[in-house]
Coordinates of C-alpha atoms in Angstrom, one line a residue:
M1 CA 0.0 0.0 0.0
T2 CA 1.8 3.1 -1.3
A3 CA 1.4 6.1 -3.5
D4 CA 5.1 6.7 -3.7
P5 CA 6.2 5.6 -7.2
D6 CA 9.8 5.0 -6.2
L7 CA 8.9 2.9 -3.2
L8 CA 6.4 1.0 -5.4
D9 CA 9.0 0.1 -8.0
E10 CA 11.4 -1.1 -5.3
L11 CA 8.7 -3.3 -3.6
L12 CA 7.6 -4.8 -6.9
R13 CA 11.2 -5.7 -7.6
L14 CA 11.6 -7.3 -4.2
A15 CA 8.4 -9.2 -4.7
A16 CA 9.6 -10.5 -8.0
V17 CA 12.9 -11.6 -6.4
S18 CA 10.9 -13.4 -3.8
G19 CA 8.7 -15.2 -6.3
V20 CA 5.4 -13.7 -5.0
E21 CA 2.6 -11.9 -6.6
A22 CA 1.9 -8.4 -5.2
E23 CA -1.5 -6.7 -5.1
V24 CA -1.1 -2.9 -5.2
S25 CA -3.2 -0.3 -3.5
P26 CA -2.4 3.4 -3.3
D27 CA -4.3 4.1 -0.1
P28 CA -6.4 2.4 2.7
P29 CA -9.8 2.6 0.9
G30 CA -8.4 0.6 -2.0
A31 CA -6.9 -2.0 0.3
R32 CA -10.0 -2.7 2.4
A33 CA -11.2 -5.5 0.2
R34 CA -8.0 -7.6 0.8
W35 CA -7.0 -6.2 4.1
S36 CA -8.0 -9.2 6.2
T37 CA -7.2 -12.0 3.7
A38 CA -3.8 -11.0 2.3
P39 CA -1.1 -13.2 3.9
L40 CA 1.2 -10.2 4.4
V41 CA 0.6 -6.4 4.2
L42 CA 3.4 -3.9 3.4
I43 CA 2.4 -0.3 4.3
G44 CA 4.5 2.4 2.7
A45 CA 5.7 5.1 5.1
D46 CA 3.7 7.6 3.0
Q47 CA 0.4 5.9 4.0
A48 CA 1.0 5.4 7.7
V49 CA -1.0 8.4 8.8
A50 CA -3.7 7.6 6.3
C51 CA -4.0 4.1 7.7
L52 CA -4.3 5.5 11.2
R53 CA -7.2 7.8 10.1
A54 CA -8.9 5.0 8.2
R55 CA -9.1 2.9 11.4
L56 CA -8.4 -0.3 9.6
P57 CA -8.9 -3.3 12.0
R58 CA -5.8 -4.7 13.6
R59 CA -4.4 -7.8 12.0
P60 CA -1.2 -9.9 12.1
R61 CA 1.7 -9.7 9.6
V62 CA 1.8 -6.0 8.9
V63 CA 5.1 -4.3 8.0
L64 CA 5.7 -0.5 7.8
I65 CA 8.3 0.1 5.1
G66 CA 10.1 3.0 3.5
F67 CA 13.4 4.4 2.5
A68 CA 15.9 5.7 5.1
G69 CA 14.7 9.0 6.4
A70 CA 11.2 8.7 5.0
T71 CA 10.2 6.2 7.8
D72 CA 11.3 8.5 10.7
P73 CA 7.9 10.3 11.1
A74 CA 6.0 7.1 10.6
F75 CA 7.7 5.5 13.6
N76 CA 5.3 7.4 15.8
V77 CA 2.3 5.6 14.5
A78 CA 3.7 2.2 13.8
D79 CA 2.3 0.7 17.0
L80 CA -1.0 2.4 16.5
I81 CA -1.6 0.9 13.1
G82 CA -0.6 -2.5 14.3
A83 CA 2.7 -2.8 12.4
E84 CA 4.7 -5.7 13.8
N85 CA 7.9 -4.5 12.1
V86 CA 9.4 -1.4 10.5
A87 CA 11.6 -2.1 7.5
V88 CA 14.1 0.6 6.4
L89 CA 15.4 0.3 2.8
P90 CA 17.9 -0.4 1.4
D91 CA 19.4 -2.0 4.5
A92 CA 16.3 -4.2 5.1
E93 CA 16.2 -5.7 1.6
P94 CA 17.4 -9.2 2.6
W95 CA 14.9 -9.3 5.5
V96 CA 12.1 -8.2 3.2
V97 CA 12.9 -10.8 0.6
D98 CA 13.0 -13.5 3.2
H99 CA 9.7 -12.3 4.8
L100 CA 7.9 -12.2 1.4
A101 CA 9.1 -15.7 0.5
T102 CA 8.0 -17.1 3.9
D103 CA 4.4 -15.8 3.2
G104 CA 4.5 -16.5 -0.6
P105 CA 3.4 -19.4 -2.8
S106 CA 5.4 -22.0 -0.8
A107 CA 3.1 -21.4 2.2
P108 CA 0.1 -23.7 2.1
R109 CA -3.1 -21.8 1.2
G110 CA -6.6 -22.9 1.0
D111 CA -9.8 -21.7 -0.6
G112 CA -12.3 -22.1 2.3
R113 CA -15.3 -19.8 1.7
T114 CA -16.8 -17.6 4.4
L115 CA -20.4 -16.8 5.0
A116 CA -21.3 -14.2 7.6
V117 CA -24.7 -14.1 9.3
I118 CA -26.0 -11.1 11.3
G119 CA -29.4 -10.2 12.7
G120 CA -31.2 -7.1 11.5
R121 CA -32.3 -6.7 15.2
G122 CA -31.9 -8.6 18.4
G123 CA -33.6 -12.0 18.4
A124 CA -33.9 -12.1 14.7
G125 CA -32.8 -15.8 14.5
A126 CA -29.4 -15.3 13.1
S127 CA -27.8 -17.9 15.4
I128 CA -30.2 -20.6 14.4
L129 CA -29.6 -19.9 10.7
A130 CA -25.8 -19.9 11.3
A131 CA -26.0 -23.2 13.1
G132 CA -28.3 -24.6 10.4
L133 CA -25.9 -23.5 7.7
A134 CA -23.0 -25.2 9.4
T135 CA -24.8 -28.4 10.0
T136 CA -26.1 -28.5 6.4
A137 CA -22.6 -27.8 5.0
V138 CA -21.2 -30.8 6.9
R139 CA -24.1 -33.0 5.8
T140 CA -23.4 -32.1 2.1
G141 CA -19.8 -33.1 2.4
H142 CA -18.0 -29.9 3.4
R143 CA -15.4 -29.6 6.2
T144 CA -16.9 -26.7 8.2
L145 CA -16.0 -24.2 11.0
L146 CA -18.8 -22.4 12.8
I147 CA -17.6 -19.2 14.5
D148 CA -19.6 -17.7 17.4
A149 CA -18.5 -14.1 17.4
D150 CA -21.5 -12.6 19.3
P151 CA -20.7 -12.4 23.0
L152 CA -24.4 -11.6 23.8
G153 CA -25.9 -14.2 21.5
G154 CA -26.5 -16.9 24.1
G155 CA -23.9 -19.4 22.8
L156 CA -23.9 -21.5 19.6
D157 CA -22.7 -24.4 21.7
L158 CA -26.2 -24.5 23.2
V159 CA -27.9 -24.2 19.8
L160 CA -25.9 -27.3 18.7
G161 CA -26.3 -29.1 22.0
W162 CA -22.5 -29.1 22.4
E163 CA -22.2 -27.4 25.8
Q164 CA -20.5 -30.6 27.2
V165 CA -18.1 -31.0 24.2
G166 CA -14.5 -30.3 25.3
G167 CA -12.1 -28.0 23.4
L168 CA -10.7 -24.5 23.4
R169 CA -12.9 -21.4 23.5
W170 CA -12.2 -17.8 22.6
P171 CA -10.3 -16.9 25.9
A172 CA -7.7 -19.6 25.3
L173 CA -6.9 -18.1 21.9
A174 CA -6.3 -14.6 23.2
G175 CA -2.5 -14.9 22.6
A176 CA -2.8 -16.3 19.0
D177 CA -0.4 -14.4 16.7
G178 CA -1.6 -15.5 13.3
R179 CA 1.0 -18.2 12.8
V180 CA -1.0 -21.0 14.3
D181 CA -0.7 -24.4 12.6
P182 CA -4.2 -24.9 11.0
P183 CA -4.6 -28.7 11.9
T184 CA -3.4 -28.0 15.4
L185 CA -5.8 -25.2 16.0
L186 CA -8.8 -26.9 14.5
S187 CA -8.2 -30.1 16.3
A188 CA -8.1 -28.2 19.6
L189 CA -11.5 -26.7 19.2
P190 CA -14.8 -28.5 20.0
H191 CA -15.6 -30.8 17.1
R192 CA -17.7 -33.7 16.0
G193 CA -16.9 -35.3 12.6
D194 CA -16.3 -32.5 10.1
L195 CA -17.9 -29.8 12.1
V196 CA -15.7 -27.6 14.3
L197 CA -17.0 -24.9 16.7
L198 CA -15.4 -21.8 18.2
S199 CA -17.5 -20.2 20.9
F200 CA -17.3 -18.5 24.2
D201 CA -16.5 -19.7 27.7
R202 CA -19.7 -19.3 29.7
D203 CA -17.7 -18.4 32.9
E204 CA -16.7 -15.0 31.4
L205 CA -17.9 -12.7 28.7
P206 CA -14.9 -11.2 26.8
G207 CA -14.9 -9.6 23.4
V208 CA -13.3 -11.5 20.6
P209 CA -9.5 -10.8 20.4
I210 CA -8.7 -9.4 16.9
E211 CA -5.5 -11.5 16.8
A212 CA -7.5 -14.6 17.6
M213 CA -10.1 -13.9 14.9
A214 CA -7.3 -13.3 12.3
A215 CA -5.5 -16.5 13.2
T216 CA -8.8 -18.5 13.2
L217 CA -9.8 -17.2 9.8
D218 CA -6.4 -17.9 8.3
A219 CA -6.4 -21.4 9.7
A220 CA -9.9 -22.1 8.5
R221 CA -9.3 -20.9 5.0
R222 CA -6.5 -23.4 4.8
G223 CA -8.1 -26.2 6.7
R224 CA -11.9 -26.0 6.1
D225 CA -14.2 -25.8 3.0
V226 CA -16.9 -23.6 4.7
I227 CA -16.6 -21.0 7.4
V228 CA -19.9 -19.7 8.9
A229 CA -19.5 -16.7 11.2
D230 CA -22.4 -15.6 13.5
L231 CA -21.6 -11.8 14.1
P232 CA -22.9 -9.2 16.6
R233 CA -25.0 -6.3 15.4
Q234 CA -22.6 -3.9 17.3
L235 CA -19.5 -4.5 15.2
D236 CA -16.1 -4.8 16.9
D237 CA -12.8 -5.1 15.1
A238 CA -13.0 -8.9 15.1
A239 CA -16.4 -8.8 13.5
V240 CA -15.2 -6.3 10.9
L241 CA -12.3 -8.7 10.0
A242 CA -14.8 -11.5 9.5
L243 CA -17.0 -9.3 7.3
Q244 CA -14.1 -8.3 5.2
A245 CA -13.2 -12.0 4.7
A246 CA -16.7 -13.0 3.8
E247 CA -17.8 -13.9 0.3
R248 CA -21.4 -13.1 1.4
T249 CA -23.3 -11.7 4.4
L250 CA -26.8 -12.8 5.2
L251 CA -28.9 -10.2 7.1
V252 CA -31.8 -11.9 9.0
V253 CA -34.8 -9.7 9.3
P254 CA -38.2 -10.5 11.0
A255 CA -41.1 -9.6 8.8
E256 CA -42.0 -6.5 10.9
L257 CA -41.9 -2.8 10.2
R258 CA -39.7 -1.9 13.2
A259 CA -37.3 -4.8 12.5
T260 CA -37.0 -3.6 8.9
A261 CA -36.1 0.0 10.1
S262 CA -33.5 -1.5 12.4
A263 CA -32.1 -3.7 9.7
A264 CA -31.6 -0.7 7.4
R265 CA -29.1 0.8 9.9
T266 CA -27.4 -2.6 10.3
A267 CA -27.2 -3.1 6.6
A268 CA -25.6 0.4 6.1
T269 CA -22.9 -0.5 8.7
V270 CA -22.2 -4.0 7.2
A271 CA -22.0 -2.6 3.6
A272 CA -18.9 -0.6 4.6
H273 CA -17.1 -3.9 5.0
C274 CA -18.8 -6.5 2.7
E275 CA -20.5 -5.5 -0.6
N276 CA -22.3 -8.8 -1.1
I277 CA -25.3 -8.6 1.3
A278 CA -28.6 -10.4 1.0
V279 CA -31.7 -10.6 3.1
V280 CA -33.3 -13.6 4.8
V281 CA -36.8 -12.7 5.9
R282 CA -38.2 -14.6 8.9
G283 CA -42.0 -14.9 9.5
P284 CA -44.6 -14.7 10.7
A285 CA -45.6 -11.3 9.3
P286 CA -48.1 -9.8 11.7
G287 CA -48.7 -6.8 9.5
K288 CA -48.7 -8.9 6.3
L289 CA -45.4 -7.5 5.1
R290 CA -44.1 -9.5 2.1
A291 CA -40.5 -10.7 2.0
R292 CA -39.9 -9.0 -1.3
E293 CA -41.3 -5.7 0.0
I294 CA -38.8 -5.8 2.9
A295 CA -35.9 -6.6 0.6
R296 CA -36.9 -3.8 -1.7
A297 CA -37.2 -1.4 1.2
L298 CA -33.6 -2.3 2.2
G299 CA -32.3 -2.1 -1.3
L300 CA -30.9 -5.7 -1.0
P301 CA -31.5 -9.0 -2.8
L302 CA -33.7 -11.5 -1.2
A303 CA -31.8 -14.7 -0.3
G304 CA -34.8 -16.6 1.0
T305 CA -37.5 -16.7 3.6
L306 CA -38.1 -18.6 6.8
R307 CA -41.4 -19.7 8.3
P308 CA -41.8 -20.7 11.9
E309 CA -40.9 -24.4 12.6
T310 CA -41.9 -25.6 16.0
S311 CA -39.8 -28.7 15.5
V312 CA -36.6 -26.7 15.2
C313 CA -37.1 -24.9 18.5
Q314 CA -38.2 -28.1 20.2
G315 CA -35.1 -29.8 18.9
I316 CA -32.8 -27.1 20.3
E317 CA -34.3 -27.6 23.7
R318 CA -33.6 -31.3 23.5
G319 CA -30.0 -30.7 22.3
T320 CA -30.6 -31.4 18.6
A321 CA -28.9 -29.1 16.2
P322 CA -31.0 -27.2 13.6
T323 CA -31.3 -29.1 10.2
A324 CA -29.7 -32.2 11.8
D325 CA -32.2 -34.4 10.0
G326 CA -32.1 -32.5 6.7
K327 CA -35.8 -32.0 6.8
G328 CA -38.0 -28.9 6.8
A329 CA -38.0 -25.3 5.4
L330 CA -34.8 -24.3 7.3
A331 CA -32.9 -27.3 6.0
G332 CA -34.0 -26.5 2.4
L333 CA -33.0 -22.9 2.6
C334 CA -29.6 -23.8 4.2
R335 CA -28.9 -26.3 1.5
R336 CA -29.6 -23.8 -1.2
L337 CA -27.5 -21.1 0.5
V338 CA -24.6 -23.5 1.0
D339 CA -24.8 -24.5 -2.7
D340 CA -24.8 -20.9 -3.8
L341 CA -21.7 -20.2 -1.6
M342 CA -19.8 -23.2 -3.0
G343 CA -21.0 -22.7 -6.6
T344 CA -22.7 -26.1 -6.7
T345 CA -26.2 -27.5 -7.3
S346 CA -27.5 -30.0 -4.8
K347 CA -29.2 -33.2 -5.9
A348 CA -32.3 -32.1 -4.0
A349 CA -32.4 -28.7 -5.7
A350 CA -31.8 -30.3 -9.1
A351 CA -34.7 -32.7 -8.5

């Protein structure tokens, strides 16, 4: 990230020597789309203050870089923008080449796809949809990670019936630095078969550490096929990171006038971090609002609708995960949404 042509030429040369492909952005707005997913970020000294003003979320593997003399003023904000290192050229050239090669093509990469779910208002049913999506993804053959990133959501372990399943929760990952071995991390989390869950410790209510979210997303992209993230309406830095990594965000909106008004504010906030947003409308509709009318009012495409299913709520009370049996309206919607995410067509949909 630099608008300095001389620095850009030098960095592209070093990238070529390292055998890596560089994506170039002149400023923070241009870098937002890849900020959370790039394996390494080099911030030119000329963009240090701009990054501070842009309030980009903190993430691991950020290097502040520039020519001797040009980096001096930037030293003052290096810590504030989350830079782990400051590289001064030309002396740091060997170190930069080595650092680029370490995070280059030789490092194992995956193509796990991320789906974010967020409620248009409190109690919208986003957690049930997220759990249903994760369960469905596993049932259709995808290795899946379900991320509970909403501290006030009640706990996805309860939705799945996994409160007694052992494994690490968010507090144990507070010191993660982004270089966690994916198989090691995923095997340490609560899991059954191909479904892995990362949720909260019920003894305390911390926020999600940004470093832990970055490490988890990185590990999941390399070790899972599908990542489903249940996010809070009040976005913290970790939730922003997940939104930036998401291929799609589903906004769950009850079919009510006030819920639609609340969802409009949430959608505007989400849109700053993820362009691909769609609406899932949940019934019943006491005022006879139609799902397409709600989607049209929000200016977003309609991903699907949900009608009340007593069996789903009863199953959760008994410790049965949503869509576990693959039957019902929720299961059908989740199957289609997972197929859309993965670019496939299920046999049920084809039939």
